Tab-separated table of C-alpha atoms in Angstrom:
chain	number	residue	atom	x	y	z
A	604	UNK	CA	88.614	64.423	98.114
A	605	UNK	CA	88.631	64.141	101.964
A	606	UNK	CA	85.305	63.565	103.084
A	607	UNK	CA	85.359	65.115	106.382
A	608	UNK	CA	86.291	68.458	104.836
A	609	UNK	CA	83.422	71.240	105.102
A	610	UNK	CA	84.902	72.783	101.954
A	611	UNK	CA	83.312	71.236	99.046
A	612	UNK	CA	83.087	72.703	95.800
A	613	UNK	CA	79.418	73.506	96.186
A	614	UNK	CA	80.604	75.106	99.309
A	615	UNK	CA	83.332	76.746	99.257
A	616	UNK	CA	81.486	79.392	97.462
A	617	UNK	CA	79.695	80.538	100.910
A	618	UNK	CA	82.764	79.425	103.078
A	619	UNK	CA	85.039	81.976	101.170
A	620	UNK	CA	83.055	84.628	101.244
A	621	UNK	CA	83.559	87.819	103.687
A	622	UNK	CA	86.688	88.039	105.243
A	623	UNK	CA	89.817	85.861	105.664
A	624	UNK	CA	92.915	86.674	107.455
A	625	UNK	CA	96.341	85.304	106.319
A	626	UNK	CA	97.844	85.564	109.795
A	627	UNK	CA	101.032	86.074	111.018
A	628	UNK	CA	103.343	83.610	112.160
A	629	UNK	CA	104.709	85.301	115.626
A	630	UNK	CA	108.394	84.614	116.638
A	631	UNK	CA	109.935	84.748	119.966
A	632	UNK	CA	112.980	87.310	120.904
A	633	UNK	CA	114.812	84.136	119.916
A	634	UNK	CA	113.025	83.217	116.872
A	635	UNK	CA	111.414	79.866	118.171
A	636	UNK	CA	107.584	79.924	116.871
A	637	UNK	CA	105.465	81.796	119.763
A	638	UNK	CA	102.438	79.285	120.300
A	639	UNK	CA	101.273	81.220	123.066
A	640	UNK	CA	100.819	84.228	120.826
A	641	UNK	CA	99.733	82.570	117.616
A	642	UNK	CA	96.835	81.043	119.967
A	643	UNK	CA	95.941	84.399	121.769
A	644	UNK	CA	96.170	86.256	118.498
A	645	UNK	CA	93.357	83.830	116.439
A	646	UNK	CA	91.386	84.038	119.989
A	647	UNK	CA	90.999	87.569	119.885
A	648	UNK	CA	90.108	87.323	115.941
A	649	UNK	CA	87.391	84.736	116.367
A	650	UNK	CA	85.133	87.274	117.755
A	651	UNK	CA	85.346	89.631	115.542
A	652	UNK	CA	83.147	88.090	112.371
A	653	UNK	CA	86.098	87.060	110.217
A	654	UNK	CA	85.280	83.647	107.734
A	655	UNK	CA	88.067	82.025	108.741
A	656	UNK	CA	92.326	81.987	108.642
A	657	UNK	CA	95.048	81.420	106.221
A	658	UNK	CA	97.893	80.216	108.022
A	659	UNK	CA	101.517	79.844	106.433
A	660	UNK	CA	100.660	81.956	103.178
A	661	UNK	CA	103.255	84.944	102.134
A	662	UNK	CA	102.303	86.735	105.076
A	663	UNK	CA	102.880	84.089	107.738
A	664	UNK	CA	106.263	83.942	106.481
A	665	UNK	CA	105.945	80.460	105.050
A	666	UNK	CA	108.995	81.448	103.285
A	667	UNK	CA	111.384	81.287	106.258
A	668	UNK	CA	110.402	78.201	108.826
A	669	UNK	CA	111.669	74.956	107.870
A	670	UNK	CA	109.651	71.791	107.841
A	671	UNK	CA	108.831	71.126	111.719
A	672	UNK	CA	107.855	74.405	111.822
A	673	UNK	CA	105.328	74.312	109.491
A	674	UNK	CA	103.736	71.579	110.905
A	675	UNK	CA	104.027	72.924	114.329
A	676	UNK	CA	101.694	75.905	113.538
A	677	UNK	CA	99.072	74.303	111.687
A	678	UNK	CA	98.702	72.154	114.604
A	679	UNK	CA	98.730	75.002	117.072
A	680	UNK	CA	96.453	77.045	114.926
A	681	UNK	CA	94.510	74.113	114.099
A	682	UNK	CA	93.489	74.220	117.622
A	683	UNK	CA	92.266	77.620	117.893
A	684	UNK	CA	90.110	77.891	115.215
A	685	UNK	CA	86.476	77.119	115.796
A	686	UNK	CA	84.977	74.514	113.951
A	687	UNK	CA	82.398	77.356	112.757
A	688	UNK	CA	85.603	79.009	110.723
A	689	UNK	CA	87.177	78.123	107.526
A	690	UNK	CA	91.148	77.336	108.486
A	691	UNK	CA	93.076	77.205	104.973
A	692	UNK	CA	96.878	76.650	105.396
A	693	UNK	CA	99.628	77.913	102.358
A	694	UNK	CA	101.335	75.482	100.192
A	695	UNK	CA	103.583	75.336	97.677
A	696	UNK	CA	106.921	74.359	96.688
A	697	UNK	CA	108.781	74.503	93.059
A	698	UNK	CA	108.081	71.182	91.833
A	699	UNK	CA	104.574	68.994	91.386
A	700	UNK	CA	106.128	65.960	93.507
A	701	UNK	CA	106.972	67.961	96.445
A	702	UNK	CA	104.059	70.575	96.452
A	703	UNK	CA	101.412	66.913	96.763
A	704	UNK	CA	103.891	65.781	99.469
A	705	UNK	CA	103.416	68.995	101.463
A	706	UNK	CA	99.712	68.849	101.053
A	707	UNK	CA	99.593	65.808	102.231
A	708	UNK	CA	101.816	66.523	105.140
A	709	UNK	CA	99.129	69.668	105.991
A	710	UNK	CA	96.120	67.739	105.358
A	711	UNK	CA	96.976	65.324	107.947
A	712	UNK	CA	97.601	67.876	110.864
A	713	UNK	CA	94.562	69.889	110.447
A	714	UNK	CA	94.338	71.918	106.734
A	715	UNK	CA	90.656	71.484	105.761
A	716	UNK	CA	91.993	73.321	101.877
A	717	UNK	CA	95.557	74.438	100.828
A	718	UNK	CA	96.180	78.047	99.121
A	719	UNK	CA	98.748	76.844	96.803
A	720	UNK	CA	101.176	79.155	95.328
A	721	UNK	CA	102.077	78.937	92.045
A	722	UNK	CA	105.987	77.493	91.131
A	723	UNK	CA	108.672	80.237	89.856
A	724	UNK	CA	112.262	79.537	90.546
A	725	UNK	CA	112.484	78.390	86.938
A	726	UNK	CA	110.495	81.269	85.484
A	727	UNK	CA	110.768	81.346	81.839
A	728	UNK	CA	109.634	77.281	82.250
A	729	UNK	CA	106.631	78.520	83.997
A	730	UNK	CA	104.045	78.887	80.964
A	731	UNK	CA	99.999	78.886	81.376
A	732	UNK	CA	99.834	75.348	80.009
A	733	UNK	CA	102.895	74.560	82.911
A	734	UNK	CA	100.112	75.783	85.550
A	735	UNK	CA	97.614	74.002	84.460
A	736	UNK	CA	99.007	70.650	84.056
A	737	UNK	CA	100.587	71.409	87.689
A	738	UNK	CA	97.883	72.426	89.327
A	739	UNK	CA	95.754	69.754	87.616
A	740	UNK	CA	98.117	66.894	89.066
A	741	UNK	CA	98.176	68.523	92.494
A	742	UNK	CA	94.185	68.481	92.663
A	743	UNK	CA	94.570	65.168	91.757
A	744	UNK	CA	96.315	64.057	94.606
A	745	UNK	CA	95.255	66.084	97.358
A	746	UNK	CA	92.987	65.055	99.946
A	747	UNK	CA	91.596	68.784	100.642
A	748	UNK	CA	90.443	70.934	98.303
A	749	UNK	CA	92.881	73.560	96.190
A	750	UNK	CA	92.505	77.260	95.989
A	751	UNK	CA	94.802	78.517	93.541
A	752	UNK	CA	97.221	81.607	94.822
A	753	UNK	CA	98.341	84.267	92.316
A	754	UNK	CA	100.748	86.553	93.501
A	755	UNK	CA	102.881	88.112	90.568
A	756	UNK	CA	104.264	91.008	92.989
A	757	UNK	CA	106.275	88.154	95.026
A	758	UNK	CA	106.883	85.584	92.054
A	759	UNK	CA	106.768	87.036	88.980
A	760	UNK	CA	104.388	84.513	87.714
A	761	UNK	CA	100.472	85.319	86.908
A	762	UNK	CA	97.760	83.136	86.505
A	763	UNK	CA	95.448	84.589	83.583
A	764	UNK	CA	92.474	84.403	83.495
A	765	UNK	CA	91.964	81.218	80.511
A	766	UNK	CA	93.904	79.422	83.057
A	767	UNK	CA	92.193	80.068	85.977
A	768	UNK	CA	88.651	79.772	83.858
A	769	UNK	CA	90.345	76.156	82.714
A	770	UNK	CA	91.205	75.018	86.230
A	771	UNK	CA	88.150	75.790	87.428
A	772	UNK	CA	86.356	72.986	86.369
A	773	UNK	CA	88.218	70.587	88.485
A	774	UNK	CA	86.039	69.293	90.795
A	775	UNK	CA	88.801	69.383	93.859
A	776	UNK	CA	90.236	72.942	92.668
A	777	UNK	CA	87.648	75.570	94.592
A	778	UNK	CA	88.621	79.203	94.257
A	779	UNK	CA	91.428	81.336	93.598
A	780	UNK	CA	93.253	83.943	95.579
A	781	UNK	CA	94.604	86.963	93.503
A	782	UNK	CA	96.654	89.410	94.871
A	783	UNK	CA	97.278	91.681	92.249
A	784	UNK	CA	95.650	95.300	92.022
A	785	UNK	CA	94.439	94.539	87.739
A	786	UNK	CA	90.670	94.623	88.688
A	787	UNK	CA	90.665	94.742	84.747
A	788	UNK	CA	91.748	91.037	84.517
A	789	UNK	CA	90.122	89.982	87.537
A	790	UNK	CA	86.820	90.865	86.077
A	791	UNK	CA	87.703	88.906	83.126
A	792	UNK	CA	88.539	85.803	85.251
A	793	UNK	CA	85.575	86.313	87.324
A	794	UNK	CA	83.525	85.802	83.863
A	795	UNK	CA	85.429	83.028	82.636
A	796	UNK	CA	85.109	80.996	86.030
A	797	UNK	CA	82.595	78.245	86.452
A	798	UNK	CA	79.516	78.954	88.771
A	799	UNK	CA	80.743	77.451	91.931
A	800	UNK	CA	84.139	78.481	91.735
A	801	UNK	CA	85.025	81.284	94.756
A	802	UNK	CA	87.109	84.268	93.295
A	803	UNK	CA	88.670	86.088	96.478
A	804	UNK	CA	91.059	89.494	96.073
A	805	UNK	CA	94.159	89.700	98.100
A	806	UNK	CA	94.934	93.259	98.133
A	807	UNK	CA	93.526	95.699	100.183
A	808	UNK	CA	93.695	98.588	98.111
A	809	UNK	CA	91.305	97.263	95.847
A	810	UNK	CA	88.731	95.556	97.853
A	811	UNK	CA	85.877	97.648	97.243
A	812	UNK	CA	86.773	97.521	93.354
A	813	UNK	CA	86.885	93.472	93.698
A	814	UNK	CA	83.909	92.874	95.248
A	815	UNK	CA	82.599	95.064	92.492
A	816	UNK	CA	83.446	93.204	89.791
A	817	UNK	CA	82.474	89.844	91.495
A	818	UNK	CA	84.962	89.038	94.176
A	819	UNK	CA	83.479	86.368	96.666
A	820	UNK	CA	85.416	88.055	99.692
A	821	UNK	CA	88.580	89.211	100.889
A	822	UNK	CA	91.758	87.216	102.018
A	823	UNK	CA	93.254	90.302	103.154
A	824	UNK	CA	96.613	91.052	105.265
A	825	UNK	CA	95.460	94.274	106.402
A	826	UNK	CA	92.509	92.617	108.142
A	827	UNK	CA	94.353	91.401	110.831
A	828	UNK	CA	94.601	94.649	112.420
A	829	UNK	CA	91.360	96.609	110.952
A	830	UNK	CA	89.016	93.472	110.454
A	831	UNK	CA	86.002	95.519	111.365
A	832	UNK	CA	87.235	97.995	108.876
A	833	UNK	CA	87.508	95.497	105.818
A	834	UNK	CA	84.034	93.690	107.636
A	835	UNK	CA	82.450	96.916	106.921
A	836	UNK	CA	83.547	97.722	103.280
A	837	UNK	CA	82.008	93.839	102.556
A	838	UNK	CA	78.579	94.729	104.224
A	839	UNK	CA	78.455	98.191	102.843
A	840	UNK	CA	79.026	96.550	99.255
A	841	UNK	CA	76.225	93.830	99.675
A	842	UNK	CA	73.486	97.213	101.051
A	843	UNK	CA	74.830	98.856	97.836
A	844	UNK	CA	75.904	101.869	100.247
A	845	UNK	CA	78.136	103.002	97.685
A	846	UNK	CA	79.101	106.884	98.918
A	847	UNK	CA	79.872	104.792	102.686
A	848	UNK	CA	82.071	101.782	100.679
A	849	UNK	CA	83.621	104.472	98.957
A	850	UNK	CA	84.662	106.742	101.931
A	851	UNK	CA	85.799	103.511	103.889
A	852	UNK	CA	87.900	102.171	101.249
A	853	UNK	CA	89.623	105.566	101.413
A	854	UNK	CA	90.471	105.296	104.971
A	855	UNK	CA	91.656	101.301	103.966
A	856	UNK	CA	93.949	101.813	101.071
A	857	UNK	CA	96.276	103.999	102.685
A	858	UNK	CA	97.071	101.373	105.297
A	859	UNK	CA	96.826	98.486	103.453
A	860	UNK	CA	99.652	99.351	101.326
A	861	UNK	CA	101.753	100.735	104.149
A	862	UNK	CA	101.278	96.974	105.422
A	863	UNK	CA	102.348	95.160	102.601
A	864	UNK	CA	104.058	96.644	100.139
A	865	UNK	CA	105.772	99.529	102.036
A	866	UNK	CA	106.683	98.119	105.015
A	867	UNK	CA	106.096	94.468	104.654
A	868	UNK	CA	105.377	91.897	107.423
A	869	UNK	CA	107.627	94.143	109.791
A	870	UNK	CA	104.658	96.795	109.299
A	871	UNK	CA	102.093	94.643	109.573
A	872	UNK	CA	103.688	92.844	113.079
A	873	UNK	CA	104.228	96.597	114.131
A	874	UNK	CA	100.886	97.457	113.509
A	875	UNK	CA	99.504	94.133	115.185
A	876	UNK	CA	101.368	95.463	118.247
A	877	UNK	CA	99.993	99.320	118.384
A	878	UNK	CA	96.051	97.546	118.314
A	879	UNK	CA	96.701	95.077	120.937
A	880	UNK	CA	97.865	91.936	119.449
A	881	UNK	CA	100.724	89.658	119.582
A	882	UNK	CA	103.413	90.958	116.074
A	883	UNK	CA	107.278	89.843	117.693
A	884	UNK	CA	110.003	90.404	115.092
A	885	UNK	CA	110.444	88.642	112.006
A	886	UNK	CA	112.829	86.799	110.528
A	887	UNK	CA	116.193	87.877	108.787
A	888	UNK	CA	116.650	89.057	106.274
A	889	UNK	CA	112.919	91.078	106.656
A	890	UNK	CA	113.493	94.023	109.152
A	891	UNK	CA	110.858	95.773	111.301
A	892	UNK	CA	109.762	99.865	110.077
A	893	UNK	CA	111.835	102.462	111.264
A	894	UNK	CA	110.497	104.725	114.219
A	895	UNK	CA	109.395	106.937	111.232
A	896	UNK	CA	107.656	104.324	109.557
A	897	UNK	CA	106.157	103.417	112.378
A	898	UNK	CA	104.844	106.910	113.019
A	899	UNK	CA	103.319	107.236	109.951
A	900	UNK	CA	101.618	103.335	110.562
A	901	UNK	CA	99.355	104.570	113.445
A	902	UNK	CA	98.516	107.341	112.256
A	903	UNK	CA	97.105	105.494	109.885
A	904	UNK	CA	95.530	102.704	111.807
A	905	UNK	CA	93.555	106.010	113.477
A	906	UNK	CA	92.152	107.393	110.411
A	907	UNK	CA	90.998	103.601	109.796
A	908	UNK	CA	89.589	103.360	113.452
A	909	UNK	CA	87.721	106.905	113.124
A	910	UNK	CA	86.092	105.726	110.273
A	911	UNK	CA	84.389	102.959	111.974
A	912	UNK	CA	83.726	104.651	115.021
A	913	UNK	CA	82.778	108.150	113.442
A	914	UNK	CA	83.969	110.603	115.917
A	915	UNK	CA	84.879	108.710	118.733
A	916	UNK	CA	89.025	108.555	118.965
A	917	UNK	CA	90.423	104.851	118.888
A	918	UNK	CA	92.630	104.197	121.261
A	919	UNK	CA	96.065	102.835	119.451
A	920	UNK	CA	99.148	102.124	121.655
A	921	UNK	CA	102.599	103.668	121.352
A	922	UNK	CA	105.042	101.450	119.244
């Protein structure tokens, strides 16, 4: 394990908790990575009491840059992150060999831990026992810590619970992201996990729930344009102000699906725009909301504003 990385196993526990934000990766009207607004964007966040960033997961649209590009955020990110915040990058590619070549490639331009996504072109090849011997090799070889990423909704693939509970006595493998909404099985995992080992939720919907059952924090999409909002479900959970969590989570769901799985990084970059921050279009084939969908997005990001501010209006601009 790298040395000079602040994420240790015994640490990583504290370092994940709270909130993350897997940003955005902002385009250009030509589609040429906007550095000026990835760096104003992470500005504006760093005051507002966020752990740290993901960069390059699912929602940064790791998906669709190529190689240079990749690299070429990290290091601009890399930049504008305090060295008081926790900056993860995504990783992940369908084979061992390459996934440990990216890492490394990450690792030296910044990436104090990878969120590694697990493998599913070849799905039905993709068993428990697959996961763990890959995930198990890629700890191995990184230089950074591991945090393992579970999102069935975008691959199809799940990592259970046994699995997780199995990798989590790796020494370099620190925490797990899971996206799903089965607070069931994320209970389960949460039991099965060793001490030290940082179980996060992914999905807004369900914060409140995760935190319940044992999540460390939140590495949450919708946070990047209500962090006070998800910042205030986490503090209300940890004063046991259960009638307030309850209310606010309320106001959250509703736009933290319209963000993800309704309208997808389109909605989210729309919504980004509407609160003051940098969203730009994204990249074929994804498509930005319709003027309805967009509509319906603010009036959501109101409702989510009023509840933080009680009965003072927030002020959201027009699309």
């Amino acid at each position: 394990m790298n040395s000079t990385s602040r994420l240790t196993k015994g640490s990583a526990y504290q370092s994940l908790s709270g909130i993350l934000l897997p940003i955005t990766t902002p385009f250009s009207s030509d589609e040429t990575i906007d550095t000026r607004g990835l760096t104003s964007n992470i500005e504006k966040w760093n005051s507002t009491g966020v752990s740290g960033y993901v960069a390059l997961g699912s929602t940064g649209e790791r998906g669709n840059v190529d190689e240079r590009e990749y690299l070429e955020v990290i290091e601009t990110a890399r930049r504008a992150v305090p060295d008081s915040l926790t900056f993860i990058v995504g990783a992940g590619q369908q084979s061992t060999r390459t996934t440990i070549e990216e890492i490394k490639r990450a690792a030296k331009v910044g990436a104090e831990a990878v969120l590694v996504i697990t493998p599913h072109y070849y799905r039905s090849a993709i068993t428990q026992e697959a996961l763990v011997k890959h995930y198990s090799a890629v700890a191995d070889a990184s230089s950074i810590p591991i945090i393992l990423y579970s999102m069935p909704d975008l691959t199809g693939i799940k990592i259970e619970p046994e699995t997780a509970g199995r990798l989590s006595e790796h020494q370099n493998i620190i925490g797990m992201k899971d996206s799903s909404k089965d607070i069931a099985t994320f209970r389960k995992a949460v039991g099965l996990v060793s001490d030290n080992f940082a179980m996060t939720i992914g999905n807004g919907t369900v914060f409140n729930e995760a935190l319940q059952a044992g999540a460390r924090g939140g590495i949450l999409a919708v946070g990047c344009v209500v962090p006070e909002l998800c910042l205030e479900i986490y503090r209300a959970v940890q004063a046991r102000e259960t009638d307030r969590v309850s209310a606010l989570q309320e106001k959250l769901t509703p736009l933290a699906r319209a963000v993800t799985k309704t309208y997808g990084i389109g909605g989210l970059k729309a919504a980004m725009e509407m609160v003051g921050y940098v969203g730009g279009p994204v990249r074929a084939p994804l498509r930005r909301p319709s003027e309805g969908a967009c509509a319906e997005i603010e009036r959501l990001l109101k409702d989510a504003g009023d509840a933080i501010s009680g009965s003072e209006p927030r002020a959201v601009a027009s699309w």
